[in-house]
Amino acid sequence: MNLKMFRSQVRAAVMKSPGQGAIPLVMALSLGLAGCGKPPAAQPPPPPIVTVSTPLDREVTDWDEYTGHLVSPETANINARISGIIEAAPFKEGALVKKGDVLFIIDDRPFKADLENKQANVVKDEAQVALTKAQLSRSDDLLKKKTISQQEYDSSKAGFDQANAQLTADKAAADTSKLNLDWTRVTAPISGRVSRMYITVGNLVNGGAGQATLLTTIVSVDPMYCYVSVPERSFLKYEAYARRTKGENVRDAKIPCFMQLENEKGFPHEGTIDFIDNSVDPGTGTIQLRGVIPNPKGELTPGLFAQMRITGSGPYKTLLVPDLAVGAEQNERYLMVVEKDDTVAVRKVQLGELFGSLRSITEGLKPDERVIVNGLQLVRPGGKVTPKSAPISAEAIAALDASTSGIDTTHSSPDAPAKSEP
């Protein structure tokens, strides 16, 4: 309703209702005009509430994790070295045995008889040597007196030489017979865990090259090898770390490693890297490493798959924030922080390693800045917020502490998967 229309309505009302009755009407029309004005402006919403945390300033160590498999350093096939009947097998299948323990006993009676025969031949030969030696001595005296001819002397000497040769041959035969007798007791050539009995008591076994009967096998168990394949980038990182911290190449630096089996947690087995292959596989871009893991209780078994961690750097200082707070835009990573006046600002950052749920920030963040860790969907750069401070969770810190000591929790690099198949 405009002013002209209002005036015309007032005038018409006064003419129709002269006197006091016109006053209430004018007041009502005035109120109507006031009600047709602009509504009051809407109040802006309050700033959103967000949770902020200051980054942790900690000393950490980088660890890389790979999938590998366990291999025994020594494996021995236990074969029969002579032919005969197995009389006994005084060992427990699957048990730990020591070098020299008797595993099988082969009937030794034929070999004892053969040895006695060969030893008798040696005694006979020794007597023949003594006789021909005496004959040669007499022939020598007679030759000097020219009582016998040179031919007779030569015959005596040939008899002595022949007796010595026969003695040597029969001694060798006796030694062979003794070896065969010794081989009737099949002993463990190495210490380790023995397999099952492939040939049982009462069966005939064959000895000799190419036809020897396999009786059982033994694998050593302490220490144990864990083989993994690592990318060439990681190999170069380990090489640089070894030269920087130990002043020697990675093959001689004895870099620490930790290992766990599928049903274990916390990487309880500690060892060192003692072998790196001599070339990178051009097909996969990986190189094989070997960790030596002590196994005094024999708990580790060859052939098992295992996770192994290898240290990739020495301890260094870094800032850590919850990984969920990190945003991504194309190839850039950023954090949302709250300034002193409670406005939101963007910090472009460089990422380091992931330790459990905490991400290392290598560039772009200050230790005292308030990082938004919850409520990111409610904020925009330059907008106001109501910050609520909250410390980083105790669980995340515990996982960080365990991770930086080489045990427990998952750790990976920002641009590569944490696990690599062998």
Short mmCIF file of C-alpha atoms in Angstrom, two decimals:
data_model
loop_
_atom_site.label_atom_id
_atom_site.label_comp_id
_atom_site.label_asym_id
_atom_site.label_seq_id
_atom_site.Cartn_x
_atom_site.Cartn_y
_atom_site.Cartn_z
CA MET A 1 0.00 0.00 0.00
CA ASN A 2 1.51 3.37 -1.08
CA LEU A 3 1.04 6.75 0.55
CA LYS A 4 -1.48 8.12 -2.01
CA MET A 5 -3.78 5.13 -1.61
CA PHE A 6 -3.52 5.45 2.18
CA ARG A 7 -4.53 9.15 2.08
CA SER A 8 -7.49 8.49 -0.21
CA GLN A 9 -8.75 5.74 2.09
CA VAL A 10 -8.45 8.00 5.12
CA ARG A 11 -10.33 10.81 3.38
CA ALA A 12 -13.13 8.46 2.31
CA ALA A 13 -13.43 7.07 5.80
CA VAL A 14 -13.71 10.52 7.36
CA MET A 15 -16.44 11.56 4.93
CA LYS A 16 -18.46 8.38 5.59
CA SER A 17 -18.00 8.42 9.37
CA PRO A 18 -17.80 12.01 10.61
CA GLY A 19 -16.92 12.65 14.24
CA GLN A 20 -15.07 10.46 16.64
CA GLY A 21 -15.64 7.24 14.73
CA ALA A 22 -13.03 8.24 12.19
CA ILE A 23 -10.14 8.13 14.66
CA PRO A 24 -10.08 4.35 15.25
CA LEU A 25 -10.33 3.79 11.55
CA VAL A 26 -7.35 6.02 10.84
CA MET A 27 -5.35 4.18 13.50
CA ALA A 28 -6.23 0.78 12.00
CA LEU A 29 -5.21 1.92 8.54
CA SER A 30 -1.96 3.24 9.96
CA LEU A 31 -1.22 -0.16 11.49
CA GLY A 32 -2.00 -1.84 8.17
CA LEU A 33 0.45 0.41 6.39
CA ALA A 34 3.12 -0.42 8.94
CA GLY A 35 2.51 -4.16 8.45
CA CYS A 36 3.14 -3.88 4.73
CA GLY A 37 6.79 -2.71 5.17
CA LYS A 38 10.03 -4.83 4.65
CA PRO A 39 10.69 -7.80 7.09
CA PRO A 40 13.69 -7.58 9.47
CA ALA A 41 17.04 -8.96 8.16
CA ALA A 42 17.84 -12.71 9.03
CA GLN A 43 20.61 -13.31 11.59
CA PRO A 44 23.75 -15.15 10.22
CA PRO A 45 24.29 -18.74 11.56
CA PRO A 46 26.94 -19.19 14.26
CA PRO A 47 30.42 -20.39 13.18
CA PRO A 48 30.62 -24.18 12.94
CA ILE A 49 32.28 -26.08 15.77
CA VAL A 50 35.42 -27.97 14.74
CA THR A 51 37.96 -30.10 16.61
CA VAL A 52 41.58 -28.98 16.39
CA SER A 53 44.86 -30.53 17.54
CA THR A 54 48.42 -29.31 17.51
CA PRO A 55 50.87 -31.65 15.74
CA LEU A 56 53.06 -34.04 17.69
CA ASP A 57 56.75 -33.19 17.56
CA ARG A 58 58.51 -36.56 17.80
CA GLU A 59 61.64 -38.46 16.86
CA VAL A 60 60.78 -41.35 14.54
CA THR A 61 62.44 -44.05 12.45
CA ASP A 62 61.21 -45.17 9.04
CA TRP A 63 60.37 -48.85 8.56
CA ASP A 64 59.38 -50.67 5.38
CA GLU A 65 57.29 -53.84 5.49
CA TYR A 66 57.49 -56.76 3.06
CA THR A 67 56.07 -60.25 2.70
CA GLY A 68 58.68 -63.00 2.61
CA HIS A 69 59.17 -66.67 3.35
CA LEU A 70 61.35 -68.63 5.76
CA VAL A 71 64.16 -70.87 4.53
CA SER A 72 66.43 -73.17 6.49
CA PRO A 73 70.14 -72.29 6.18
CA GLU A 74 71.03 -75.99 5.93
CA THR A 75 69.13 -78.96 4.52
CA ALA A 76 70.46 -82.52 4.57
CA ASN A 77 69.10 -85.58 2.79
CA ILE A 78 69.89 -88.67 4.86
CA ASN A 79 70.72 -91.48 2.42
CA ALA A 80 71.93 -95.02 3.00
CA ARG A 81 75.64 -95.29 2.15
CA ILE A 82 75.73 -99.08 2.23
CA SER A 83 73.17 -101.76 1.40
CA GLY A 84 71.54 -103.77 4.15
CA ILE A 85 68.54 -104.37 6.37
CA ILE A 86 67.42 -101.60 8.76
CA GLU A 87 67.47 -102.99 12.29
CA ALA A 88 66.49 -99.89 14.28
CA ALA A 89 65.57 -96.21 13.95
CA PRO A 90 66.19 -94.69 17.40
CA PHE A 91 64.79 -91.21 16.78
CA LYS A 92 61.44 -89.45 17.15
CA GLU A 93 59.96 -88.23 13.92
CA GLY A 94 59.71 -84.42 13.75
CA ALA A 95 61.97 -83.92 16.76
CA LEU A 96 65.05 -81.76 17.13
CA VAL A 97 68.28 -83.73 16.75
CA LYS A 98 71.92 -82.84 17.23
CA LYS A 99 74.80 -83.43 14.88
CA GLY A 100 76.08 -86.98 15.43
CA ASP A 101 72.84 -88.43 16.81
CA VAL A 102 72.11 -91.97 15.54
CA LEU A 103 69.05 -92.07 13.29
CA PHE A 104 69.17 -95.55 11.71
CA ILE A 105 71.06 -98.77 12.42
CA ILE A 106 71.70 -101.20 9.54
CA ASP A 107 72.51 -104.85 10.20
CA ASP A 108 76.28 -104.79 10.67
CA ARG A 109 77.10 -108.51 10.81
CA PRO A 110 78.15 -108.88 7.16
CA PHE A 111 80.34 -105.80 7.47
CA LYS A 112 82.01 -107.03 10.67
CA ALA A 113 82.87 -110.32 8.98
CA ASP A 114 84.22 -108.53 5.95
CA LEU A 115 86.35 -106.25 8.12
CA GLU A 116 87.79 -109.20 10.02
CA ASN A 117 88.69 -110.88 6.73
CA LYS A 118 90.41 -107.75 5.44
CA GLN A 119 92.28 -107.27 8.69
CA ALA A 120 93.49 -110.90 8.48
CA ASN A 121 94.81 -110.20 5.00
CA VAL A 122 96.72 -107.24 6.40
CA VAL A 123 98.33 -109.44 9.07
CA LYS A 124 99.30 -112.00 6.42
CA ASP A 125 100.73 -109.25 4.24
CA GLU A 126 102.76 -107.84 7.10
CA ALA A 127 104.30 -111.30 7.65
CA GLN A 128 105.09 -111.58 3.96
CA VAL A 129 106.71 -108.14 4.01
CA ALA A 130 108.87 -109.17 6.97
CA LEU A 131 109.94 -112.36 5.19
CA THR A 132 110.81 -110.69 1.90
CA LYS A 133 112.61 -107.93 3.75
CA ALA A 134 114.87 -110.51 5.46
CA GLN A 135 115.45 -112.29 2.16
CA LEU A 136 116.37 -108.99 0.51
CA SER A 137 118.82 -108.20 3.31
CA ARG A 138 120.58 -111.57 2.87
CA SER A 139 120.63 -111.15 -0.88
CA ASP A 140 122.26 -107.77 -0.45
CA ASP A 141 125.06 -109.26 1.66
CA LEU A 142 125.58 -112.12 -0.77
CA LEU A 143 125.63 -109.76 -3.73
CA LYS A 144 128.37 -107.71 -2.09
CA LYS A 145 130.37 -110.93 -1.63
CA LYS A 146 129.50 -111.84 -5.22
CA THR A 147 128.05 -115.09 -4.03
CA ILE A 148 124.78 -114.54 -6.00
CA SER A 149 124.08 -112.94 -9.31
CA GLN A 150 122.44 -109.59 -9.84
CA GLN A 151 119.39 -111.37 -11.23
CA GLU A 152 118.89 -113.30 -8.00
CA TYR A 153 119.18 -110.08 -6.01
CA ASP A 154 116.68 -108.34 -8.27
CA SER A 155 114.25 -111.21 -7.77
CA SER A 156 114.50 -110.82 -3.98
CA LYS A 157 113.92 -107.08 -4.22
CA ALA A 158 110.90 -107.56 -6.49
CA GLY A 159 109.42 -109.99 -3.98
CA PHE A 160 109.83 -107.40 -1.20
CA ASP A 161 108.27 -104.60 -3.28
CA GLN A 162 105.37 -106.85 -4.26
CA ALA A 163 104.72 -107.76 -0.62
CA ASN A 164 104.69 -104.06 0.35
CA ALA A 165 102.26 -103.26 -2.46
CA GLN A 166 99.95 -106.06 -1.39
CA LEU A 167 100.09 -104.80 2.20
CA THR A 168 99.14 -101.30 1.07
CA ALA A 169 96.22 -102.61 -1.00
CA ASP A 170 94.90 -104.80 1.79
CA LYS A 171 95.18 -101.96 4.31
CA ALA A 172 93.07 -99.80 2.00
CA ALA A 173 90.55 -102.62 1.67
CA ALA A 174 90.43 -102.93 5.45
CA ASP A 175 89.88 -99.18 5.77
CA THR A 176 87.00 -99.41 3.29
CA SER A 177 85.49 -102.27 5.25
CA LYS A 178 85.78 -100.23 8.43
CA LEU A 179 84.01 -97.32 6.74
CA ASN A 180 81.22 -99.62 5.62
CA LEU A 181 80.90 -100.90 9.16
CA ASP A 182 80.77 -97.33 10.50
CA TRP A 183 78.10 -96.47 7.94
CA THR A 184 75.78 -99.08 9.39
CA ARG A 185 75.08 -96.44 12.02
CA VAL A 186 73.43 -93.56 10.11
CA THR A 187 74.01 -90.33 12.05
CA ALA A 188 72.74 -86.75 11.70
CA PRO A 189 75.23 -84.64 9.69
CA ILE A 190 73.75 -81.38 11.02
CA SER A 191 71.70 -80.22 13.98
CA GLY A 192 68.06 -79.43 13.26
CA ARG A 193 64.57 -80.87 12.95
CA VAL A 194 64.27 -84.34 11.46
CA SER A 195 61.45 -85.35 9.13
CA ARG A 196 59.46 -88.58 9.14
CA MET A 197 60.92 -92.04 8.58
CA TYR A 198 60.74 -92.72 4.83
CA ILE A 199 61.96 -96.34 5.24
CA THR A 200 60.89 -98.33 8.27
CA VAL A 201 62.65 -101.03 10.27
CA GLY A 202 63.05 -104.40 8.50
CA ASN A 203 63.34 -103.02 4.98
CA LEU A 204 66.31 -103.44 2.67
CA VAL A 205 68.04 -100.22 1.66
CA ASN A 206 70.56 -99.65 -1.10
CA GLY A 207 73.76 -97.67 -0.90
CA GLY A 208 76.11 -96.31 -3.49
CA ALA A 209 76.11 -93.36 -5.85
CA GLY A 210 72.98 -92.90 -7.92
CA GLN A 211 70.94 -95.58 -6.13
CA ALA A 212 71.17 -94.64 -2.46
CA THR A 213 67.88 -94.97 -0.59
CA LEU A 214 66.56 -91.75 0.99
CA LEU A 215 65.87 -92.46 4.66
CA THR A 216 64.78 -89.03 5.97
CA THR A 217 65.74 -85.34 5.86
CA ILE A 218 66.95 -82.76 8.37
CA VAL A 219 66.61 -78.97 8.24
CA SER A 220 68.52 -76.63 10.51
CA VAL A 221 66.35 -74.29 12.57
CA ASP A 222 68.65 -71.87 14.37
CA PRO A 223 69.07 -69.34 12.92
CA MET A 224 66.39 -69.06 10.24
CA TYR A 225 66.55 -67.12 6.97
CA CYS A 226 63.73 -64.84 5.79
CA TYR A 227 63.93 -63.88 2.10
CA VAL A 228 62.08 -60.83 0.75
CA SER A 229 62.12 -58.94 -2.55
CA VAL A 230 62.32 -55.14 -2.29
CA PRO A 231 61.96 -52.42 -4.96
CA GLU A 232 65.17 -50.94 -6.28
CA ARG A 233 64.12 -47.58 -4.80
CA SER A 234 64.13 -49.14 -1.34
CA PHE A 235 67.47 -50.83 -1.99
CA LEU A 236 69.00 -47.45 -2.89
CA LYS A 237 67.49 -45.95 0.28
CA TYR A 238 69.03 -48.69 2.41
CA GLU A 239 72.36 -48.22 0.66
CA ALA A 240 72.33 -44.49 1.41
CA TYR A 241 71.29 -45.12 5.03
CA ALA A 242 74.09 -47.64 5.55
CA ARG A 243 76.76 -45.33 4.17
CA ARG A 244 75.42 -42.35 6.11
CA THR A 245 75.17 -44.08 9.49
CA LYS A 246 77.74 -46.88 9.38
CA GLY A 247 80.18 -45.75 6.74
CA GLU A 248 79.95 -48.99 4.78
CA ASN A 249 77.86 -50.58 2.05
CA VAL A 250 74.49 -52.07 2.81
CA ARG A 251 75.75 -55.65 2.42
CA ASP A 252 78.14 -55.24 5.36
CA ALA A 253 76.13 -52.82 7.52
CA LYS A 254 73.95 -55.43 9.30
CA ILE A 255 70.79 -53.31 9.01
CA PRO A 256 68.22 -54.28 11.70
CA CYS A 257 65.05 -56.12 10.71
CA PHE A 258 61.99 -57.42 12.57
CA MET A 259 59.71 -60.30 11.64
CA GLN A 260 56.32 -61.73 12.55
CA LEU A 261 54.31 -64.74 11.45
CA GLU A 262 50.67 -64.63 10.35
CA ASN A 263 49.34 -65.40 13.84
CA GLU A 264 51.70 -63.03 15.66
CA LYS A 265 51.57 -59.34 16.49
CA GLY A 266 54.24 -56.85 17.32
CA PHE A 267 57.09 -58.23 15.15
CA PRO A 268 58.66 -60.17 18.04
CA HIS A 269 61.58 -61.70 16.10
CA GLU A 270 64.61 -59.44 15.69
CA GLY A 271 67.49 -60.02 13.28
CA THR A 272 69.79 -58.37 10.74
CA ILE A 273 70.13 -58.22 6.97
CA ASP A 274 73.14 -60.37 6.06
CA PHE A 275 72.72 -60.92 2.31
CA ILE A 276 71.64 -58.89 -0.71
CA ASP A 277 71.58 -60.43 -4.17
CA ASN A 278 74.10 -59.36 -6.81
CA SER A 279 71.61 -57.86 -9.27
CA VAL A 280 68.16 -56.31 -9.66
CA ASP A 281 65.60 -58.40 -11.54
CA PRO A 282 64.86 -56.30 -14.66
CA GLY A 283 61.45 -57.94 -15.03
CA THR A 284 60.14 -56.96 -11.60
CA GLY A 285 62.49 -54.13 -10.62
CA THR A 286 63.20 -55.86 -7.31
CA ILE A 287 66.24 -57.29 -5.56
CA GLN A 288 66.27 -60.11 -3.01
CA LEU A 289 67.35 -59.53 0.59
CA ARG A 290 67.82 -62.00 3.41
CA GLY A 291 67.30 -61.48 7.10
CA VAL A 292 68.94 -63.75 9.67
CA ILE A 293 66.51 -64.44 12.53
CA PRO A 294 67.66 -66.23 15.71
CA ASN A 295 65.42 -69.21 16.50
CA PRO A 296 66.80 -70.81 19.69
CA LYS A 297 63.47 -72.42 20.65
CA GLY A 298 62.82 -73.83 17.18
CA GLU A 299 59.49 -71.99 16.87
CA LEU A 300 60.04 -70.93 13.26
CA THR A 301 59.51 -73.47 10.48
CA PRO A 302 60.98 -73.35 6.95
CA GLY A 303 58.43 -72.53 4.26
CA LEU A 304 56.22 -70.27 6.38
CA PHE A 305 55.24 -66.87 5.04
CA ALA A 306 56.21 -63.94 7.24
CA GLN A 307 56.09 -60.15 7.39
CA MET A 308 59.47 -58.47 7.74
CA ARG A 309 60.28 -54.87 8.59
CA ILE A 310 63.52 -53.21 7.56
CA THR A 311 64.72 -49.88 8.90
CA GLY A 312 64.92 -47.27 6.17
CA SER A 313 66.42 -44.34 8.08
CA GLY A 314 68.01 -43.32 11.31
CA PRO A 315 65.97 -41.44 13.95
CA TYR A 316 64.83 -37.96 12.88
CA LYS A 317 62.52 -35.20 14.16
CA THR A 318 59.17 -34.66 12.47
CA LEU A 319 55.64 -33.30 13.00
CA LEU A 320 52.78 -35.80 13.01
CA VAL A 321 49.04 -35.28 12.54
CA PRO A 322 46.11 -37.68 12.11
CA ASP A 323 46.17 -38.96 8.55
CA LEU A 324 42.41 -38.29 8.24
CA ALA A 325 43.15 -34.55 8.48
CA VAL A 326 45.15 -34.59 5.23
CA GLY A 327 43.25 -33.43 2.16
CA ALA A 328 44.13 -34.02 -1.48
CA GLU A 329 43.67 -31.89 -4.58
CA GLN A 330 45.19 -33.34 -7.73
CA ASN A 331 48.85 -33.94 -6.87
CA GLU A 332 48.91 -31.65 -3.84
CA ARG A 333 48.27 -32.42 -0.18
CA TYR A 334 46.98 -29.87 2.32
CA LEU A 335 45.80 -29.32 5.89
CA MET A 336 43.10 -26.95 7.16
CA VAL A 337 44.32 -24.89 10.12
CA VAL A 338 42.68 -22.30 12.40
CA GLU A 339 44.40 -18.92 12.64
CA LYS A 340 44.55 -16.82 15.83
CA ASP A 341 41.37 -14.94 14.84
CA ASP A 342 39.53 -18.26 14.37
CA THR A 343 39.50 -18.07 10.59
CA VAL A 344 40.30 -21.11 8.45
CA ALA A 345 43.45 -21.21 6.34
CA VAL A 346 44.95 -23.81 3.98
CA ARG A 347 48.48 -25.17 4.42
CA LYS A 348 50.00 -27.02 1.49
CA VAL A 349 52.26 -29.70 2.95
CA GLN A 350 54.74 -32.39 2.02
CA LEU A 351 53.98 -35.83 3.43
CA GLY A 352 56.37 -38.27 5.02
CA GLU A 353 55.77 -41.79 6.27
CA LEU A 354 52.60 -43.16 7.87
CA PHE A 355 52.98 -44.48 11.42
CA GLY A 356 49.78 -46.23 12.39
CA SER A 357 47.11 -43.51 12.01
CA LEU A 358 49.56 -40.58 12.19
CA ARG A 359 51.17 -39.01 9.13
CA SER A 360 54.58 -37.36 9.17
CA ILE A 361 54.56 -33.80 7.76
CA THR A 362 57.97 -32.85 6.40
CA GLU A 363 57.16 -29.34 5.04
CA GLY A 364 54.47 -26.68 5.27
CA LEU A 365 53.36 -26.91 8.92
CA LYS A 366 54.51 -25.21 12.13
CA PRO A 367 54.61 -26.95 15.52
CA ASP A 368 52.13 -24.55 17.18
CA GLU A 369 49.47 -24.48 14.46
CA ARG A 370 45.96 -25.75 15.19
CA VAL A 371 45.05 -28.41 12.65
CA ILE A 372 41.39 -29.22 12.03
CA VAL A 373 40.95 -32.95 12.63
CA ASN A 374 37.15 -33.16 12.83
CA GLY A 375 34.47 -31.10 11.06
CA LEU A 376 36.40 -30.54 7.83
CA GLN A 377 33.19 -30.79 5.80
CA LEU A 378 31.80 -27.71 7.62
CA VAL A 379 34.61 -25.26 6.86
CA ARG A 380 35.89 -23.21 3.96
CA PRO A 381 39.07 -21.14 3.62
CA GLY A 382 38.59 -17.68 5.15
CA GLY A 383 35.49 -18.67 7.10
CA LYS A 384 35.08 -18.36 10.85
CA VAL A 385 34.90 -21.40 13.11
CA THR A 386 34.54 -22.20 16.79
CA PRO A 387 37.58 -24.38 17.58
CA LYS A 388 37.49 -27.03 20.28
CA SER A 389 40.94 -28.30 21.24
CA ALA A 390 41.49 -32.04 21.68
CA PRO A 391 44.76 -33.95 22.06
CA ILE A 392 45.76 -36.71 19.66
CA SER A 393 44.40 -40.00 21.01
CA ALA A 394 46.46 -42.13 23.36
CA GLU A 395 45.91 -45.13 21.08
CA ALA A 396 47.48 -43.29 18.14
CA ILE A 397 50.46 -42.22 20.27
CA ALA A 398 50.95 -45.77 21.58
CA ALA A 399 50.87 -47.10 18.04
CA LEU A 400 53.37 -44.43 17.02
CA ASP A 401 55.76 -45.33 19.84
CA ALA A 402 55.57 -49.00 18.95
CA SER A 403 55.95 -48.33 15.23
CA THR A 404 59.03 -46.17 15.62
CA SER A 405 60.75 -48.92 17.60
CA GLY A 406 60.29 -51.32 14.70
CA ILE A 407 57.43 -53.27 16.25
CA ASP A 408 53.64 -53.23 16.08
CA THR A 409 51.23 -51.26 13.85
CA THR A 410 51.23 -50.69 10.12
CA HIS A 411 53.62 -48.33 8.38
CA SER A 412 53.82 -47.36 4.72
CA SER A 413 55.14 -44.64 2.46
CA PRO A 414 52.76 -41.99 1.07
CA ASP A 415 53.08 -43.03 -2.56
CA ALA A 416 53.57 -46.80 -2.43
CA PRO A 417 51.86 -49.79 -0.83
CA ALA A 418 53.35 -50.98 2.42
CA LYS A 419 53.58 -54.65 1.47
CA SER A 420 55.48 -56.21 -1.38
CA GLU A 421 55.09 -59.84 -2.42
CA PRO A 422 58.31 -61.84 -2.78
#
